[in-house]
């Protein structure tokens, strides 16, 4: 189903799991395939910052990409259809979102004023109508909702059938639960902060990789004056993961997030943090100072944030002007354009 949409782009597939297993990629795609052995070979000791046996490993693809725009998707997601029955070109909509400005400083009640058929409503300040550069486009899902384990257990048969034809900017100062299932970002603007943390094998928590990246990137986008959009496009999420397995991965995160959210709501970054890397390193210091008291895991995570930043800078010369898709395969591929 994805072939006509993905074939024009460069794919990066990050194999999450046993590196001795072979991933078969259909013919006709321009792709790179990385497994754990490749990650260890390329990063050396710094490979410790990349999660193992968890979809969080996809962020390695963000690091090695040389493209400006990244689209990342899960391997159980497929092309959705709009209410008329037409297939949705998710990449096309993401690119529209990210190439047009955001409005993080003042909410437009007609949603995205840059979409065809919309505009700024009466009372919107003219001084803010140029908007801000868009760093992230967060898409949604039809069929299986992105629920946590307790909600899955309470609503095992619930399906999302509502198609809302809207894109909106998440206001400055407002956090959101970012899902990495259908996500695009401008790598040049926010890439060094799009770290999916330490999850999975050997870690006390899972399924918070994209949440962590979302909280970190939103705080940094707010500080640097970038925008984050959510809404269209939709993809079709085909299957629900096991809620009992999910609960085992999530249960510490469910408790911890009650302290994590106030922490991120209270984060302030100094004026001399003028780059994403400077912001992220400052954030790592605050994570260690304040969240290290919650659990020792956050001291380890703060150190991994520093390692990630160092590895990013070592691997990354100036990026080009094109785009890429990152997917998480069979244990996870990652697509970039």
Short mmCIF file of N, CA and C in Angstrom, two decimals, residues 34 38-39 41-44 46 49-50 59-66 187 308-319:
data_model
loop_
_atom_site.label_atom_id
_atom_site.label_comp_id
_atom_site.label_asym_id
_atom_site.label_seq_id
_atom_site.Cartn_x
_atom_site.Cartn_y
_atom_site.Cartn_z
N UNK A 34 19.94 -0.77 8.84
CA UNK A 34 20.88 -0.84 9.96
C UNK A 34 20.34 -1.78 11.02
N UNK A 38 25.45 -2.77 13.30
CA UNK A 38 25.82 -1.55 12.58
C UNK A 38 25.88 -0.35 13.52
N UNK A 39 24.90 -0.28 14.42
CA UNK A 39 24.87 0.84 15.38
C UNK A 39 26.12 0.81 16.25
N UNK A 41 29.00 -0.57 15.51
CA UNK A 41 30.17 -0.30 14.68
C UNK A 41 30.32 1.20 14.40
N UNK A 42 29.22 1.87 14.12
CA UNK A 42 29.27 3.29 13.74
C UNK A 42 29.49 4.19 14.95
N UNK A 43 28.83 3.88 16.05
CA UNK A 43 28.90 4.77 17.22
C UNK A 43 29.94 4.36 18.25
N UNK A 44 30.40 3.09 18.19
CA UNK A 44 31.36 2.64 19.19
C UNK A 44 30.77 2.71 20.59
N UNK A 46 29.57 5.08 22.19
CA UNK A 46 28.41 5.96 22.26
C UNK A 46 27.11 5.25 21.84
N UNK A 49 23.75 4.96 23.99
CA UNK A 49 22.61 5.88 24.08
C UNK A 49 21.44 5.43 23.21
N UNK A 50 21.61 4.41 22.36
CA UNK A 50 20.55 3.92 21.48
C UNK A 50 19.88 2.71 22.10
N UNK A 59 15.57 6.39 16.37
CA UNK A 59 16.23 7.70 16.38
C UNK A 59 17.66 7.61 15.86
N UNK A 60 18.23 6.39 15.82
CA UNK A 60 19.53 6.24 15.16
C UNK A 60 19.43 6.66 13.69
N UNK A 61 18.30 6.35 13.07
CA UNK A 61 18.08 6.77 11.68
C UNK A 61 18.06 8.27 11.53
N UNK A 62 17.51 8.96 12.53
CA UNK A 62 17.51 10.43 12.48
C UNK A 62 18.95 10.97 12.49
N UNK A 63 19.79 10.28 13.26
CA UNK A 63 21.17 10.73 13.43
C UNK A 63 22.00 10.55 12.16
N UNK A 64 21.80 9.41 11.47
CA UNK A 64 22.64 9.14 10.30
C UNK A 64 22.07 9.72 9.01
N UNK A 65 20.84 10.18 9.03
CA UNK A 65 20.25 10.80 7.85
C UNK A 65 21.01 12.06 7.46
N UNK A 66 20.97 12.33 6.18
CA UNK A 66 21.55 13.58 5.68
C UNK A 66 20.49 14.44 5.01
N UNK A 187 14.68 18.29 10.33
CA UNK A 187 15.89 17.83 11.01
C UNK A 187 16.86 18.98 11.27
N UNK A 308 24.18 11.26 23.34
CA UNK A 308 23.45 11.42 22.07
C UNK A 308 23.90 12.70 21.35
N UNK A 309 23.99 13.79 22.08
CA UNK A 309 24.37 15.07 21.48
C UNK A 309 25.79 15.01 20.93
N UNK A 310 26.69 14.40 21.67
CA UNK A 310 28.07 14.25 21.20
C UNK A 310 28.12 13.39 19.94
N UNK A 311 27.37 12.29 19.93
CA UNK A 311 27.36 11.40 18.76
C UNK A 311 26.75 12.12 17.55
N UNK A 312 25.69 12.87 17.79
CA UNK A 312 25.05 13.64 16.70
C UNK A 312 26.06 14.59 16.06
N UNK A 313 26.78 15.34 16.87
CA UNK A 313 27.73 16.31 16.35
C UNK A 313 28.88 15.65 15.61
N UNK A 314 29.30 14.48 16.08
CA UNK A 314 30.39 13.77 15.41
C UNK A 314 29.98 13.27 14.02
N UNK A 315 28.73 12.85 13.89
CA UNK A 315 28.28 12.25 12.64
C UNK A 315 27.75 13.25 11.62
N UNK A 316 27.50 14.48 12.07
CA UNK A 316 26.73 15.38 11.22
C UNK A 316 27.46 16.61 10.71
N UNK A 317 27.88 16.55 9.43
CA UNK A 317 28.27 17.76 8.72
C UNK A 317 27.01 18.52 8.35
N UNK A 318 27.10 19.70 7.74
CA UNK A 318 25.89 20.44 7.36
C UNK A 318 24.96 19.59 6.49
N UNK A 319 23.66 19.64 6.79
CA UNK A 319 22.70 18.82 6.06
C UNK A 319 22.31 19.47 4.76
#
